[in-house]
Amino acid sequence: MNKTPSRTKQATHERIVATAARVIRRSGYDGTSVAALMKEAGLTHGGFYAHFTSRDAMLAEAAGHAGAESVAVYSRIAGAVPANQSLEILLRAYLSKEHLDNPECGCPIAALGSETSRQSPAVRRAFTLRFKEMIDVVSRQSQDWGKPGTHDRALATAATMVGAMVLARAVEDEALAESILNAAKSQLMPPSS
C-alpha cells in the first residue's frame, strides 16, 4: 500500500501549523486570516478545511506548536551550559534585544498573552499547557529545584520575564524598552551572578 498521499498530507499539515505558529506570534490571533496564512504557507485557501475543522482548531494547534518550539529552545539554551549558569543564560536569552525584535520566532506567551483570554477554550488550554512547561523549565534551573517554594519562585520569574517582554514591546521608546529588560534581568538574576 502506497503511503505517499498520507505522508504528503501530514507534511502539508505540519507546514500550515508551523507557518501559523509564526504568523500568530507576529500578527496576533485576530490578525491571522485563513487566506493570508495559506498564502504564506504556499497553499490555496480552499485546502485549509482538508486539514482543520475550523479556524479555532488551527489556532489551538498553532499555539501549542509555537509554545512547544519556545520551550524546546529555552530548554536547549539552559541545557547547553553548566547547571550553576543555566538560569542566568536563560534570563539573558529571553530578556534580550534579539527576542524583543523577533516576536514571530520567540515566546508566544509574551507575543499573545493579552489576546489569549478572548480565545476559544482549546486555544487557552494549549496556551496554559505551554506556560506550565515554561514554569517547569525555569524551575529546573533553580539551585534549589525540588525544595519548597521553588515552584512559586519559578512562577514569579516566568511571569516577570513575560511581563517585561510584553511591556518592552509595547512602549515606543527604545531606551525605555531596553531599561525594562535590563531591570527585569537584574532583579531575577541568581545571587551568584
PDB file of C-alpha atoms in Angstrom:
ATOM      1  CA  MET A   1       0.000   0.000   0.000  1.00  0.00           C
ATOM      2  CA  ASN A   2       1.361   3.402  -1.004  1.00  0.00           C
ATOM      3  CA  LYS A   3       1.547   5.801   1.953  1.00  0.00           C
ATOM      4  CA  THR A   4       2.808   8.788  -0.014  1.00  0.00           C
ATOM      5  CA  PRO A   5      -0.525  10.684  -0.103  1.00  0.00           C
ATOM      6  CA  SER A   6      -0.893  10.376   3.661  1.00  0.00           C
ATOM      7  CA  ARG A   7       2.724  11.466   4.228  1.00  0.00           C
ATOM      8  CA  THR A   8       2.231  14.371   1.866  1.00  0.00           C
ATOM      9  CA  LYS A   9      -0.952  15.412   3.668  1.00  0.00           C
ATOM     10  CA  GLN A  10       0.837  15.188   7.031  1.00  0.00           C
ATOM     11  CA  ALA A  11       3.783  17.219   5.720  1.00  0.00           C
ATOM     12  CA  THR A  12       1.378  19.840   4.363  1.00  0.00           C
ATOM     13  CA  HIS A  13      -0.491  19.921   7.684  1.00  0.00           C
ATOM     14  CA  GLU A  14       2.789  20.409   9.566  1.00  0.00           C
ATOM     15  CA  ARG A  15       3.780  23.205   7.176  1.00  0.00           C
ATOM     16  CA  ILE A  16       0.492  25.001   7.791  1.00  0.00           C
ATOM     17  CA  VAL A  17       0.850  24.647  11.587  1.00  0.00           C
ATOM     18  CA  ALA A  18       4.474  25.848  11.570  1.00  0.00           C
ATOM     19  CA  THR A  19       3.525  28.818   9.394  1.00  0.00           C
ATOM     20  CA  ALA A  20       0.535  29.602  11.616  1.00  0.00           C
ATOM     21  CA  ALA A  21       2.725  29.409  14.740  1.00  0.00           C
ATOM     22  CA  ARG A  22       4.996  32.075  13.264  1.00  0.00           C
ATOM     23  CA  VAL A  23       2.140  34.222  11.910  1.00  0.00           C
ATOM     24  CA  ILE A  24       0.122  34.311  15.144  1.00  0.00           C
ATOM     25  CA  ARG A  25       3.205  35.462  17.075  1.00  0.00           C
ATOM     26  CA  ARG A  26       3.818  38.181  14.500  1.00  0.00           C
ATOM     27  CA  SER A  27       0.242  39.312  13.793  1.00  0.00           C
ATOM     28  CA  GLY A  28      -1.822  38.050  16.727  1.00  0.00           C
ATOM     29  CA  TYR A  29      -4.779  35.694  16.654  1.00  0.00           C
ATOM     30  CA  ASP A  30      -7.143  38.248  15.159  1.00  0.00           C
ATOM     31  CA  GLY A  31      -4.543  39.349  12.611  1.00  0.00           C
ATOM     32  CA  THR A  32      -4.250  35.819  11.243  1.00  0.00           C
ATOM     33  CA  SER A  33      -6.691  35.189   8.427  1.00  0.00           C
ATOM     34  CA  VAL A  34      -7.017  31.764   6.857  1.00  0.00           C
ATOM     35  CA  ALA A  35      -6.454  33.192   3.364  1.00  0.00           C
ATOM     36  CA  ALA A  36      -3.273  35.060   4.322  1.00  0.00           C
ATOM     37  CA  LEU A  37      -1.966  32.105   6.313  1.00  0.00           C
ATOM     38  CA  MET A  38      -2.479  29.655   3.466  1.00  0.00           C
ATOM     39  CA  LYS A  39      -0.870  32.061   1.016  1.00  0.00           C
ATOM     40  CA  GLU A  40       2.164  32.419   3.298  1.00  0.00           C
ATOM     41  CA  ALA A  41       2.338  28.615   3.542  1.00  0.00           C
ATOM     42  CA  GLY A  42       2.344  28.497  -0.274  1.00  0.00           C
ATOM     43  CA  LEU A  43      -1.060  26.809  -0.457  1.00  0.00           C
ATOM     44  CA  THR A  44      -4.522  27.668  -1.676  1.00  0.00           C
ATOM     45  CA  HIS A  45      -7.211  28.902   0.682  1.00  0.00           C
ATOM     46  CA  GLY A  46      -9.518  26.068  -0.388  1.00  0.00           C
ATOM     47  CA  GLY A  47      -7.208  23.412   1.019  1.00  0.00           C
ATOM     48  CA  PHE A  48      -7.495  24.665   4.592  1.00  0.00           C
ATOM     49  CA  TYR A  49     -10.538  22.555   5.553  1.00  0.00           C
ATOM     50  CA  ALA A  50      -8.840  19.355   4.400  1.00  0.00           C
ATOM     51  CA  HIS A  51      -6.575  19.876   7.414  1.00  0.00           C
ATOM     52  CA  PHE A  52      -8.683  21.635  10.082  1.00  0.00           C
ATOM     53  CA  THR A  53     -12.307  21.557  11.144  1.00  0.00           C
ATOM     54  CA  SER A  54     -12.229  25.278  11.942  1.00  0.00           C
ATOM     55  CA  ARG A  55     -10.029  28.335  12.293  1.00  0.00           C
ATOM     56  CA  ASP A  56     -10.118  27.853  16.084  1.00  0.00           C
ATOM     57  CA  ALA A  57      -8.811  24.290  15.705  1.00  0.00           C
ATOM     58  CA  MET A  58      -5.905  25.628  13.652  1.00  0.00           C
ATOM     59  CA  LEU A  59      -5.223  28.421  16.171  1.00  0.00           C
ATOM     60  CA  ALA A  60      -5.152  25.926  19.046  1.00  0.00           C
ATOM     61  CA  GLU A  61      -2.723  23.677  17.220  1.00  0.00           C
ATOM     62  CA  ALA A  62      -0.582  26.647  16.183  1.00  0.00           C
ATOM     63  CA  ALA A  63      -0.494  27.996  19.758  1.00  0.00           C
ATOM     64  CA  GLY A  64       0.587  24.586  21.014  1.00  0.00           C
ATOM     65  CA  HIS A  65       3.247  24.306  18.321  1.00  0.00           C
ATOM     66  CA  ALA A  66       4.609  27.796  18.998  1.00  0.00           C
ATOM     67  CA  GLY A  67       4.751  27.068  22.715  1.00  0.00           C
ATOM     68  CA  ALA A  68       6.489  23.732  22.175  1.00  0.00           C
ATOM     69  CA  GLU A  69       9.101  25.424  19.970  1.00  0.00           C
ATOM     70  CA  SER A  70       9.731  28.073  22.605  1.00  0.00           C
ATOM     71  CA  VAL A  71      10.005  25.585  25.477  1.00  0.00           C
ATOM     72  CA  ALA A  72      12.409  23.466  23.423  1.00  0.00           C
ATOM     73  CA  VAL A  73      14.602  26.474  22.584  1.00  0.00           C
ATOM     74  CA  TYR A  74      14.846  27.653  26.188  1.00  0.00           C
ATOM     75  CA  SER A  75      15.447  24.102  27.427  1.00  0.00           C
ATOM     76  CA  ARG A  76      18.320  23.721  24.932  1.00  0.00           C
ATOM     77  CA  ILE A  77      19.788  27.088  25.931  1.00  0.00           C
ATOM     78  CA  ALA A  78      19.706  26.195  29.632  1.00  0.00           C
ATOM     79  CA  GLY A  79      20.994  22.681  28.983  1.00  0.00           C
ATOM     80  CA  ALA A  80      23.997  23.877  26.996  1.00  0.00           C
ATOM     81  CA  VAL A  81      25.778  25.408  29.987  1.00  0.00           C
ATOM     82  CA  PRO A  82      26.797  24.220  33.462  1.00  0.00           C
ATOM     83  CA  ALA A  83      23.849  23.972  35.866  1.00  0.00           C
ATOM     84  CA  ASN A  84      25.079  26.857  38.010  1.00  0.00           C
ATOM     85  CA  GLN A  85      24.889  29.191  34.981  1.00  0.00           C
ATOM     86  CA  SER A  86      21.690  27.938  33.335  1.00  0.00           C
ATOM     87  CA  LEU A  87      19.205  30.369  34.926  1.00  0.00           C
ATOM     88  CA  GLU A  88      21.411  33.357  34.117  1.00  0.00           C
ATOM     89  CA  ILE A  89      21.845  32.242  30.499  1.00  0.00           C
ATOM     90  CA  LEU A  90      18.114  31.543  30.185  1.00  0.00           C
ATOM     91  CA  LEU A  91      17.266  35.012  31.511  1.00  0.00           C
ATOM     92  CA  ARG A  92      19.790  36.695  29.215  1.00  0.00           C
ATOM     93  CA  ALA A  93      18.377  34.879  26.171  1.00  0.00           C
ATOM     94  CA  TYR A  94      14.733  35.567  26.998  1.00  0.00           C
ATOM     95  CA  LEU A  95      15.200  39.196  28.030  1.00  0.00           C
ATOM     96  CA  SER A  96      17.373  40.017  25.017  1.00  0.00           C
ATOM     97  CA  LYS A  97      17.136  42.609  22.254  1.00  0.00           C
ATOM     98  CA  GLU A  98      17.033  39.747  19.744  1.00  0.00           C
ATOM     99  CA  HIS A  99      13.926  38.275  21.382  1.00  0.00           C
ATOM    100  CA  LEU A 100      12.405  41.740  21.677  1.00  0.00           C
ATOM    101  CA  ASP A 101      12.850  42.406  17.960  1.00  0.00           C
ATOM    102  CA  ASN A 102      11.676  38.987  16.709  1.00  0.00           C
ATOM    103  CA  PRO A 103       8.321  38.082  18.248  1.00  0.00           C
ATOM    104  CA  GLU A 104       7.473  35.734  15.360  1.00  0.00           C
ATOM    105  CA  CYS A 105      10.327  33.440  16.432  1.00  0.00           C
ATOM    106  CA  GLY A 106      10.071  33.952  20.177  1.00  0.00           C
ATOM    107  CA  CYS A 107       7.898  33.119  23.115  1.00  0.00           C
ATOM    108  CA  PRO A 108       4.212  33.004  22.157  1.00  0.00           C
ATOM    109  CA  ILE A 109       3.234  33.707  25.754  1.00  0.00           C
ATOM    110  CA  ALA A 110       4.782  37.171  25.506  1.00  0.00           C
ATOM    111  CA  ALA A 111       3.520  37.677  21.953  1.00  0.00           C
ATOM    112  CA  LEU A 112      -0.059  36.543  22.554  1.00  0.00           C
ATOM    113  CA  GLY A 113      -0.715  36.710  26.288  1.00  0.00           C
ATOM    114  CA  SER A 114      -3.021  39.708  26.279  1.00  0.00           C
ATOM    115  CA  GLU A 115      -5.141  38.240  23.459  1.00  0.00           C
ATOM    116  CA  THR A 116      -5.437  34.688  24.737  1.00  0.00           C
ATOM    117  CA  SER A 117      -8.153  35.343  27.325  1.00  0.00           C
ATOM    118  CA  ARG A 118     -10.533  36.154  24.452  1.00  0.00           C
ATOM    119  CA  GLN A 119      -9.812  32.954  22.511  1.00  0.00           C
ATOM    120  CA  SER A 120     -11.581  29.607  22.447  1.00  0.00           C
ATOM    121  CA  PRO A 121     -11.151  27.134  25.306  1.00  0.00           C
ATOM    122  CA  ALA A 122      -8.940  24.954  23.047  1.00  0.00           C
ATOM    123  CA  VAL A 123      -6.540  27.851  22.388  1.00  0.00           C
ATOM    124  CA  ARG A 124      -6.491  28.744  26.089  1.00  0.00           C
ATOM    125  CA  ARG A 125      -5.773  25.102  27.027  1.00  0.00           C
ATOM    126  CA  ALA A 126      -2.817  24.966  24.615  1.00  0.00           C
ATOM    127  CA  PHE A 127      -1.526  28.270  25.982  1.00  0.00           C
ATOM    128  CA  THR A 128      -1.933  27.117  29.608  1.00  0.00           C
ATOM    129  CA  LEU A 129      -0.088  23.861  28.982  1.00  0.00           C
ATOM    130  CA  ARG A 130       2.873  25.677  27.423  1.00  0.00           C
ATOM    131  CA  PHE A 131       3.017  28.264  30.220  1.00  0.00           C
ATOM    132  CA  LYS A 132       3.137  25.446  32.767  1.00  0.00           C
ATOM    133  CA  GLU A 133       6.003  23.924  30.773  1.00  0.00           C
ATOM    134  CA  MET A 134       7.792  27.280  30.776  1.00  0.00           C
ATOM    135  CA  ILE A 135       7.462  27.476  34.558  1.00  0.00           C
ATOM    136  CA  ASP A 136       8.922  23.974  34.773  1.00  0.00           C
ATOM    137  CA  VAL A 137      11.896  24.933  32.569  1.00  0.00           C
ATOM    138  CA  VAL A 138      12.597  27.930  34.815  1.00  0.00           C
ATOM    139  CA  SER A 139      12.110  25.831  37.965  1.00  0.00           C
ATOM    140  CA  ARG A 140      14.604  23.197  36.808  1.00  0.00           C
ATOM    141  CA  GLN A 141      17.288  25.901  36.513  1.00  0.00           C
ATOM    142  CA  SER A 142      16.948  26.829  40.181  1.00  0.00           C
ATOM    143  CA  GLN A 143      19.732  25.848  42.533  1.00  0.00           C
ATOM    144  CA  ASP A 144      17.025  24.687  44.983  1.00  0.00           C
ATOM    145  CA  TRP A 145      14.995  22.739  42.437  1.00  0.00           C
ATOM    146  CA  GLY A 146      12.640  20.366  44.213  1.00  0.00           C
ATOM    147  CA  LYS A 147      12.691  22.238  47.518  1.00  0.00           C
ATOM    148  CA  PRO A 148       9.658  24.063  48.955  1.00  0.00           C
ATOM    149  CA  GLY A 149       8.993  27.413  47.325  1.00  0.00           C
ATOM    150  CA  THR A 150      10.894  26.644  44.120  1.00  0.00           C
ATOM    151  CA  HIS A 151       7.741  26.401  42.020  1.00  0.00           C
ATOM    152  CA  ASP A 152       6.412  29.725  43.334  1.00  0.00           C
ATOM    153  CA  ARG A 153       9.736  31.456  42.636  1.00  0.00           C
ATOM    154  CA  ALA A 154       9.792  29.950  39.130  1.00  0.00           C
ATOM    155  CA  LEU A 155       6.213  31.112  38.559  1.00  0.00           C
ATOM    156  CA  ALA A 156       7.115  34.658  39.648  1.00  0.00           C
ATOM    157  CA  THR A 157      10.263  34.567  37.495  1.00  0.00           C
ATOM    158  CA  ALA A 158       8.376  33.362  34.406  1.00  0.00           C
ATOM    159  CA  ALA A 159       5.619  35.937  34.945  1.00  0.00           C
ATOM    160  CA  THR A 160       8.210  38.704  35.299  1.00  0.00           C
ATOM    161  CA  MET A 161      10.051  37.558  32.176  1.00  0.00           C
ATOM    162  CA  VAL A 162       6.850  37.557  30.131  1.00  0.00           C
ATOM    163  CA  GLY A 163       5.597  40.841  31.589  1.00  0.00           C
ATOM    164  CA  ALA A 164       8.906  42.588  30.935  1.00  0.00           C
ATOM    165  CA  MET A 165       8.897  41.404  27.314  1.00  0.00           C
ATOM    166  CA  VAL A 166       5.277  42.479  26.790  1.00  0.00           C
ATOM    167  CA  LEU A 167       5.971  45.950  28.207  1.00  0.00           C
ATOM    168  CA  ALA A 168       9.260  46.360  26.328  1.00  0.00           C
ATOM    169  CA  ARG A 169       7.440  45.597  23.075  1.00  0.00           C
ATOM    170  CA  ALA A 170       4.549  47.898  23.937  1.00  0.00           C
ATOM    171  CA  VAL A 171       6.500  51.100  24.591  1.00  0.00           C
ATOM    172  CA  GLU A 172       7.639  53.219  21.664  1.00  0.00           C
ATOM    173  CA  ASP A 173      10.729  54.468  23.484  1.00  0.00           C
ATOM    174  CA  GLU A 174      13.671  52.176  22.628  1.00  0.00           C
ATOM    175  CA  ALA A 175      15.714  53.276  25.651  1.00  0.00           C
ATOM    176  CA  LEU A 176      12.788  52.551  27.975  1.00  0.00           C
ATOM    177  CA  ALA A 177      12.282  49.128  26.368  1.00  0.00           C
ATOM    178  CA  GLU A 178      15.933  48.294  26.982  1.00  0.00           C
ATOM    179  CA  SER A 179      15.665  49.578  30.578  1.00  0.00           C
ATOM    180  CA  ILE A 180      12.645  47.347  31.211  1.00  0.00           C
ATOM    181  CA  LEU A 181      14.536  44.261  30.051  1.00  0.00           C
ATOM    182  CA  ASN A 182      17.676  45.196  31.991  1.00  0.00           C
ATOM    183  CA  ALA A 183      15.729  45.907  35.191  1.00  0.00           C
ATOM    184  CA  ALA A 184      13.965  42.549  34.953  1.00  0.00           C
ATOM    185  CA  LYS A 185      17.282  40.771  34.369  1.00  0.00           C
ATOM    186  CA  SER A 186      18.915  42.476  37.326  1.00  0.00           C
ATOM    187  CA  GLN A 187      16.011  41.608  39.650  1.00  0.00           C
ATOM    188  CA  LEU A 188      15.784  37.984  38.503  1.00  0.00           C
ATOM    189  CA  MET A 189      19.470  37.043  38.288  1.00  0.00           C
ATOM    190  CA  PRO A 190      20.576  34.431  40.801  1.00  0.00           C
ATOM    191  CA  PRO A 191      22.615  35.917  43.690  1.00  0.00           C
ATOM    192  CA  SER A 192      25.918  34.490  42.437  1.00  0.00           C
ATOM    193  CA  SER A 193      25.591  36.268  39.044  1.00  0.00           C
TER     194      SER A 193
END
